[in-house]
mmCIF file of C-alpha atoms in Angstrom:
data_model
loop_
_atom_site.group_PDB
_atom_site.id
_atom_site.type_symbol
_atom_site.label_atom_id
_atom_site.label_comp_id
_atom_site.label_asym_id
_atom_site.label_seq_id
_atom_site.Cartn_x
_atom_site.Cartn_y
_atom_site.Cartn_z
ATOM 1 C CA MET C 1 -21.884 21.388 3.868
ATOM 2 C CA MET C 2 -20.487 23.342 0.892
ATOM 3 C CA THR C 3 -22.728 22.717 -2.098
ATOM 4 C CA SER C 4 -22.907 26.150 -3.733
ATOM 5 C CA PRO C 5 -21.208 26.533 -7.143
ATOM 6 C CA TRP C 6 -19.256 29.485 -5.739
ATOM 7 C CA SER C 7 -17.425 27.242 -3.282
ATOM 8 C CA LEU C 8 -15.825 25.223 -6.108
ATOM 9 C CA PRO C 9 -12.301 26.747 -5.719
ATOM 10 C CA VAL C 10 -12.349 26.012 -1.983
ATOM 11 C CA ARG C 11 -13.590 22.462 -2.551
ATOM 12 C CA ALA C 12 -10.960 21.919 -5.283
ATOM 13 C CA ILE C 13 -8.158 23.082 -2.976
ATOM 14 C CA LEU C 14 -9.441 20.945 -0.097
ATOM 15 C CA PHE C 15 -9.570 17.913 -2.368
ATOM 16 C CA THR C 16 -6.036 18.569 -3.658
ATOM 17 C CA ALA C 17 -4.727 18.809 -0.107
ATOM 18 C CA TRP C 18 -6.522 15.616 0.962
ATOM 19 C CA PHE C 19 -5.298 13.750 -2.108
ATOM 20 C CA THR C 20 -1.688 14.894 -1.659
ATOM 21 C CA ALA C 21 -1.768 13.602 1.918
ATOM 22 C CA GLN C 22 -3.220 10.263 0.760
ATOM 23 C CA PHE C 23 -0.529 10.058 -1.914
ATOM 24 C CA VAL C 24 2.311 10.550 0.576
ATOM 25 C CA ILE C 25 0.791 8.141 3.141
ATOM 26 C CA THR C 26 0.261 5.306 0.635
ATOM 27 C CA SER C 27 3.728 5.836 -0.898
ATOM 28 C CA VAL C 28 5.318 5.467 2.531
ATOM 29 C CA ARG C 29 3.159 2.396 3.260
ATOM 30 C CA VAL C 30 4.301 0.688 0.050
ATOM 31 C CA SER C 31 7.952 1.582 0.740
ATOM 32 C CA LEU C 32 7.686 0.204 4.297
ATOM 33 C CA LEU C 33 6.089 -2.995 2.979
ATOM 34 C CA ILE C 34 9.017 -3.458 0.612
ATOM 35 C CA LEU C 35 11.674 -2.648 3.212
ATOM 36 C CA THR C 36 10.196 -4.911 5.934
ATOM 37 C CA PRO C 37 11.874 -8.306 5.562
ATOM 38 C CA GLY C 38 9.558 -11.267 5.058
ATOM 39 C CA ARG C 39 6.401 -9.229 4.546
ATOM 40 C CA GLN C 40 4.445 -9.854 1.361
ATOM 41 C CA PRO C 41 1.533 -7.840 -0.073
ATOM 42 C CA GLN C 42 -2.042 -9.122 0.222
ATOM 43 C CA PRO C 43 -3.391 -8.018 -3.152
ATOM 44 C CA ALA C 44 -6.795 -8.314 -4.779
ATOM 45 C CA ILE C 45 -8.541 -7.159 -7.928
ATOM 46 C CA VAL C 46 -12.045 -5.775 -7.442
ATOM 47 C CA ARG C 47 -14.782 -4.562 -9.755
ATOM 48 C CA PHE C 48 -15.745 -0.909 -9.276
ATOM 49 C CA GLU C 49 -18.865 0.677 -10.798
ATOM 50 C CA ILE C 50 -18.570 4.180 -12.277
ATOM 51 C CA ASP C 51 -22.125 4.572 -13.611
ATOM 52 C CA GLU C 52 -22.615 8.269 -13.099
ATOM 53 C CA LEU C 53 -19.236 9.574 -14.314
ATOM 54 C CA SER C 54 -18.614 11.299 -17.633
ATOM 55 C CA ASP C 55 -15.668 10.106 -19.728
ATOM 56 C CA ALA C 56 -13.473 12.991 -18.560
ATOM 57 C CA GLU C 57 -14.284 12.313 -14.908
ATOM 58 C CA ALA C 58 -13.616 8.608 -15.390
ATOM 59 C CA SER C 59 -10.188 9.407 -16.896
ATOM 60 C CA LEU C 60 -9.387 11.678 -13.971
ATOM 61 C CA LEU C 61 -10.494 9.073 -11.427
ATOM 62 C CA LEU C 62 -8.409 6.448 -13.231
ATOM 63 C CA ALA C 63 -5.340 8.692 -13.090
ATOM 64 C CA LEU C 64 -5.865 9.508 -9.398
ATOM 65 C CA ILE C 65 -6.375 5.857 -8.409
ATOM 66 C CA THR C 66 -3.250 4.842 -10.317
ATOM 67 C CA ILE C 67 -1.176 7.714 -8.843
ATOM 68 C CA THR C 68 -1.607 6.383 -5.296
ATOM 69 C CA PRO C 69 0.934 3.553 -5.359
ATOM 70 C CA ASP C 70 -1.126 0.953 -3.470
ATOM 71 C CA THR C 71 -3.964 0.998 -6.006
ATOM 72 C CA LEU C 72 -3.772 0.441 -9.747
ATOM 73 C CA VAL C 73 -6.458 0.385 -12.448
ATOM 74 C CA ILE C 74 -5.967 -2.629 -14.711
ATOM 75 C CA SER C 75 -8.985 -2.389 -16.970
ATOM 76 C CA LEU C 76 -11.681 0.140 -17.812
ATOM 77 C CA ASN C 77 -14.850 -0.863 -19.639
ATOM 78 C CA ARG C 78 -16.535 2.222 -21.044
ATOM 79 C CA ASP C 79 -19.617 0.376 -22.310
ATOM 80 C CA GLU C 80 -20.479 -1.265 -19.003
ATOM 81 C CA ARG C 81 -19.112 1.690 -16.943
ATOM 82 C CA VAL C 82 -16.901 -0.568 -14.853
ATOM 83 C CA MET C 83 -13.236 -0.471 -13.871
ATOM 84 C CA PHE C 84 -11.116 -3.221 -12.337
ATOM 85 C CA VAL C 85 -8.789 -2.014 -9.607
ATOM 86 C CA HIS C 86 -5.770 -3.820 -8.167
ATOM 87 C CA GLY C 87 -5.014 -3.088 -4.505
ATOM 88 C CA MET C 88 -1.908 -3.986 -2.492
ATOM 89 C CA PHE C 89 -3.328 -4.027 1.064
ATOM 90 C CA VAL C 90 -6.735 -5.657 0.629
ATOM 91 C CA ALA C 91 -6.182 -8.822 2.704
ATOM 92 C CA GLY C 92 -9.419 -10.421 1.512
ATOM 93 C CA ASP C 93 -11.595 -7.451 2.514
ATOM 94 C CA ALA C 94 -12.890 -6.603 -0.966
ATOM 95 C CA ASP C 95 -15.882 -4.606 0.286
ATOM 96 C CA GLY C 96 -13.748 -2.467 2.576
ATOM 97 C CA PHE C 97 -11.397 -1.777 -0.329
ATOM 98 C CA ARG C 98 -14.387 -0.839 -2.515
ATOM 99 C CA ARG C 99 -15.608 1.558 0.203
ATOM 100 C CA GLY C 100 -12.206 3.291 0.148
ATOM 101 C CA LEU C 101 -12.411 3.685 -3.623
ATOM 102 C CA ARG C 102 -15.973 4.977 -3.311
ATOM 103 C CA GLU C 103 -14.717 7.590 -0.858
ATOM 104 C CA THR C 104 -12.045 8.801 -3.298
ATOM 105 C CA HIS C 105 -14.740 8.868 -5.995
ATOM 106 C CA ASP C 106 -17.148 10.928 -3.865
ATOM 107 C CA ARG C 107 -14.444 13.338 -2.740
ATOM 108 C CA LEU C 108 -13.297 13.806 -6.345
ATOM 109 C CA LEU C 109 -16.828 14.729 -7.461
ATOM 110 C CA ARG C 110 -17.132 17.162 -4.557
ATOM 111 C CA GLY C 111 -13.808 18.703 -5.632
ATOM 112 C CA ILE C 112 -14.482 19.178 -9.361
ATOM 113 C CA ARG C 113 -18.231 19.556 -9.961
ATOM 114 C CA TRP C 114 -20.058 22.891 -9.889
ATOM 115 C CA ARG C 115 -22.958 21.202 -8.147
ATOM 116 C CA PRO C 116 -21.621 18.282 -6.134
ATOM 117 C CA PRO C 117 -23.929 15.295 -5.694
ATOM 118 C CA VAL C 118 -25.534 14.861 -2.293
ATOM 119 C CA THR C 119 -24.224 11.485 -1.194
ATOM 120 C CA ALA C 120 -25.785 9.219 1.365
ATOM 121 C CA SER C 121 -22.338 8.338 2.663
ATOM 122 C CA GLY C 122 -21.479 11.978 3.462
ATOM 123 C CA GLY C 123 -19.762 12.709 6.736
ATOM 124 C CA GLY C 124 -17.583 9.626 6.692
ATOM 125 C CA HIS C 125 -14.018 10.172 7.745
ATOM 126 C CA ALA C 126 -10.964 8.552 6.181
ATOM 127 C CA MET U 1 24.429 28.276 12.394
ATOM 128 C CA ASN U 2 23.691 30.455 9.383
ATOM 129 C CA ALA U 3 20.669 30.289 7.096
ATOM 130 C CA GLU U 4 22.664 28.942 4.163
ATOM 131 C CA LEU U 5 23.683 25.873 6.137
ATOM 132 C CA VAL U 6 20.101 25.180 7.241
ATOM 133 C CA VAL U 7 18.831 25.417 3.654
ATOM 134 C CA SER U 8 21.629 23.129 2.487
ATOM 135 C CA VAL U 9 20.850 20.506 5.131
ATOM 136 C CA ILE U 10 17.103 20.536 4.406
ATOM 137 C CA GLY U 11 17.605 20.433 0.629
ATOM 138 C CA ASN U 12 20.088 17.573 0.776
ATOM 139 C CA GLY U 13 17.789 15.787 3.215
ATOM 140 C CA PHE U 14 15.036 15.799 0.593
ATOM 141 C CA LEU U 15 17.482 14.501 -2.021
ATOM 142 C CA VAL U 16 18.593 11.596 0.202
ATOM 143 C CA LEU U 17 14.983 10.750 1.136
ATOM 144 C CA GLY U 18 14.010 10.666 -2.555
ATOM 145 C CA ALA U 19 16.988 8.438 -3.325
ATOM 146 C CA VAL U 20 16.013 6.056 -0.486
ATOM 147 C CA ILE U 21 12.480 5.746 -1.857
ATOM 148 C CA ILE U 22 13.777 5.041 -5.369
ATOM 149 C CA ALA U 23 16.148 2.430 -3.922
ATOM 150 C CA SER U 24 13.254 0.774 -2.066
ATOM 151 C CA ALA U 25 11.302 0.624 -5.329
ATOM 152 C CA ALA U 26 14.282 -1.131 -6.920
ATOM 153 C CA ILE U 27 14.279 -3.689 -4.092
ATOM 154 C CA GLY U 28 10.533 -4.051 -4.610
ATOM 155 C CA ILE U 29 11.007 -5.076 -8.235
ATOM 156 C CA ILE U 30 13.090 -8.027 -7.034
ATOM 157 C CA LYS U 31 11.028 -8.885 -3.966
ATOM 158 C CA LEU U 32 7.414 -8.513 -5.050
ATOM 159 C CA PRO U 33 5.721 -11.492 -6.688
ATOM 160 C CA ASP U 34 3.949 -10.298 -9.849
ATOM 161 C CA LEU U 35 3.646 -7.582 -12.495
ATOM 162 C CA TYR U 36 0.910 -5.606 -10.739
ATOM 163 C CA THR U 37 2.533 -5.317 -7.314
ATOM 164 C CA ARG U 38 5.824 -4.439 -9.033
ATOM 165 C CA THR U 39 4.097 -1.703 -11.010
ATOM 166 C CA SER U 40 2.808 -0.375 -7.674
ATOM 167 C CA ALA U 41 6.369 -0.335 -6.331
ATOM 168 C CA ILE U 42 7.505 1.651 -9.370
ATOM 169 C CA GLY U 43 4.681 4.077 -8.586
ATOM 170 C CA THR U 44 6.419 5.091 -5.355
ATOM 171 C CA ALA U 45 9.671 5.874 -7.190
ATOM 172 C CA ALA U 46 8.016 7.690 -10.088
ATOM 173 C CA GLY U 47 5.719 9.652 -7.791
ATOM 174 C CA LEU U 48 7.106 10.400 -4.337
ATOM 175 C CA GLY U 49 10.768 9.634 -5.127
ATOM 176 C CA VAL U 50 11.068 12.013 -8.066
ATOM 177 C CA ALA U 51 8.849 14.602 -6.351
ATOM 178 C CA LEU U 52 11.142 14.664 -3.284
ATOM 179 C CA ILE U 53 14.230 15.089 -5.472
ATOM 180 C CA ILE U 54 12.585 18.004 -7.301
ATOM 181 C CA VAL U 55 11.619 19.581 -3.953
ATOM 182 C CA GLY U 56 15.213 19.155 -2.760
ATOM 183 C CA VAL U 57 16.670 20.788 -5.858
ATOM 184 C CA VAL U 58 14.214 23.698 -5.638
ATOM 185 C CA THR U 59 15.136 24.177 -1.963
ATOM 186 C CA LEU U 60 18.857 24.253 -2.755
ATOM 187 C CA ASP U 61 18.468 26.703 -5.631
ATOM 188 C CA PHE U 62 15.372 28.684 -4.677
ATOM 189 C CA SER U 63 13.743 31.312 -6.866
ATOM 190 C CA VAL U 64 10.119 31.985 -7.747
ATOM 191 C CA LEU U 65 10.680 30.777 -11.298
ATOM 192 C CA ASN U 66 12.299 27.540 -10.089
ATOM 193 C CA PHE U 67 9.424 27.016 -7.653
ATOM 194 C CA ILE U 68 6.855 27.267 -10.464
ATOM 195 C CA LYS U 69 8.966 25.014 -12.697
ATOM 196 C CA GLY U 70 9.210 22.486 -9.872
ATOM 197 C CA ILE U 71 5.459 22.362 -9.349
ATOM 198 C CA ILE U 72 4.835 21.906 -13.086
ATOM 199 C CA ALA U 73 7.495 19.199 -13.231
ATOM 200 C CA ILE U 74 5.942 17.261 -10.322
ATOM 201 C CA ILE U 75 2.404 17.445 -11.764
ATOM 202 C CA ALA U 76 3.567 16.405 -15.251
ATOM 203 C CA GLN U 77 5.692 13.578 -13.848
ATOM 204 C CA VAL U 78 2.897 12.210 -11.650
ATOM 205 C CA LEU U 79 0.229 12.360 -14.372
ATOM 206 C CA THR U 80 2.373 10.680 -17.024
ATOM 207 C CA SER U 81 3.488 8.033 -14.531
ATOM 208 C CA ALA U 82 -0.184 7.235 -13.805
ATOM 209 C CA VAL U 83 -0.997 6.815 -17.489
ATOM 210 C CA GLY U 84 2.149 4.730 -17.965
ATOM 211 C CA SER U 85 1.331 2.447 -15.013
ATOM 212 C CA PHE U 86 -2.189 1.890 -16.341
ATOM 213 C CA ALA U 87 -0.913 1.113 -19.874
ATOM 214 C CA LEU U 88 1.685 -1.277 -18.430
ATOM 215 C CA ALA U 89 -0.827 -3.118 -16.224
ATOM 216 C CA ARG U 90 -3.414 -3.340 -18.990
ATOM 217 C CA SER U 91 -1.009 -4.601 -21.650
ATOM 218 C CA GLY U 92 0.415 -7.044 -19.096
ATOM 219 C CA TYR U 93 -3.017 -8.469 -18.419
ATOM 220 C CA LEU U 94 -3.909 -8.666 -22.110
ATOM 221 C CA THR U 95 -0.699 -10.547 -22.930
ATOM 222 C CA GLY U 96 -1.455 -13.142 -20.255
ATOM 223 C CA SER U 97 0.593 -12.112 -17.209
ATOM 224 C CA ARG U 98 -1.431 -13.680 -14.381
ATOM 225 C CA PRO U 99 -1.608 -12.084 -10.941
ATOM 226 C CA VAL U 100 0.067 -14.020 -8.129
ATOM 227 C CA ALA U 101 -2.069 -16.760 -6.520
ATOM 228 C CA THR U 102 -2.467 -14.796 -3.253
ATOM 229 C CA THR U 103 -4.576 -12.242 -5.158
ATOM 230 C CA VAL U 104 -8.005 -12.853 -3.579
ATOM 231 C CA PRO U 105 -10.575 -12.007 -4.731
ATOM 232 C CA ASP U 106 -9.647 -11.629 -8.410
ATOM 233 C CA GLU U 107 -12.907 -10.317 -9.814
ATOM 234 C CA LEU U 108 -11.346 -9.509 -13.177
ATOM 235 C CA ALA U 109 -10.422 -13.175 -13.724
ATOM 236 C CA ASP U 110 -13.969 -14.229 -12.760
ATOM 237 C CA SER U 111 -15.406 -11.747 -15.230
ATOM 238 C CA ALA U 112 -12.944 -12.812 -17.949
ATOM 239 C CA ASP U 113 -13.884 -16.481 -17.389
ATOM 240 C CA HIS U 114 -17.549 -15.637 -17.892
ATOM 241 C CA ASP U 115 -16.707 -13.818 -21.107
ATOM 242 C CA ALA U 116 -14.722 -16.794 -22.344
ATOM 243 C CA ILE U 117 -17.600 -19.188 -21.569
ATOM 244 C CA ASP U 118 -20.061 -16.872 -23.306
ATOM 245 C CA ALA U 119 -17.793 -16.715 -26.346
ATOM 246 C CA GLN U 120 -17.549 -20.528 -26.460
ATOM 247 C CA ARG U 121 -21.339 -20.857 -26.222
ATOM 248 C CA ALA U 122 -21.850 -18.306 -28.989
ATOM 249 C CA LEU U 123 -19.360 -20.133 -31.181
ATOM 250 C CA ARG U 124 -21.124 -23.465 -30.600
ATOM 251 C CA ASP U 125 -24.510 -21.908 -31.373
ATOM 252 C CA ILE U 126 -23.180 -20.586 -34.647
ATOM 253 C CA GLU U 127 -21.652 -23.913 -35.609
ATOM 254 C CA GLY U 128 -24.819 -25.660 -34.450
ATOM 255 C CA ASP U 129 -23.227 -29.109 -34.386
ATOM 256 C CA SER U 130 -23.530 -29.670 -30.623
ATOM 257 C CA PRO U 131 -26.963 -28.621 -29.313
ATOM 258 C CA THR U 132 -26.273 -29.889 -25.782
ATOM 259 C CA HIS U 133 -24.822 -27.255 -23.456
ATOM 260 C CA GLU U 134 -22.633 -29.099 -21.034
ATOM 261 C CA THR U 135 -21.048 -26.852 -18.451
#
């Protein structure tokens, strides 16, 4: 849809709004998990590839993933371009969790790059 | 019902909501099973909890300057809390704090095991006293 460099401010604002909503939703989810008696988290640690990101973009993605309370970056390998992410609500579905991270990753690039990459997974809804 | 009362109710509502979220994070530290899930629980207090309290205070004492200060405070708080959570989780892993057994899959442990095996092989090759690779 919007791929012109001139639309960057709009894309940045849209991304900020989307991310703020995600942040509030996941915070409430974690709080509800804690306050529900007898419920325990179903965590997992998955490997996530960040081949095409620059160092600055990788730092930003790391910060954003860690800000949402249900996900947490444990390790970042700059040589192999890989990060290991801990999730609270994975329940054994590692690939689904990875798809969610990939969506954050794609949306971030659309929100901060002058020329956003054309992704095959475009059009997916959260 | 005058406007001052409405503002006071909304502002104090934010404050109480923030306090509830921080309290739930405190319960989470006791309830949750390992370092990483506990760090996630802290994330709710450091992010949403503090942000709600700042929003409440700005609502109670509103001015343009306070609004700008509030936004800067929330952004700074959230960014530093992210870096802190990452440093905490990373140092915890490096000093040997294992994730709870229900963590499946644990792809970091798999990868670390491979590294350890590679390191052992390399060491044996250097020493050269056991040419057989039993694994």
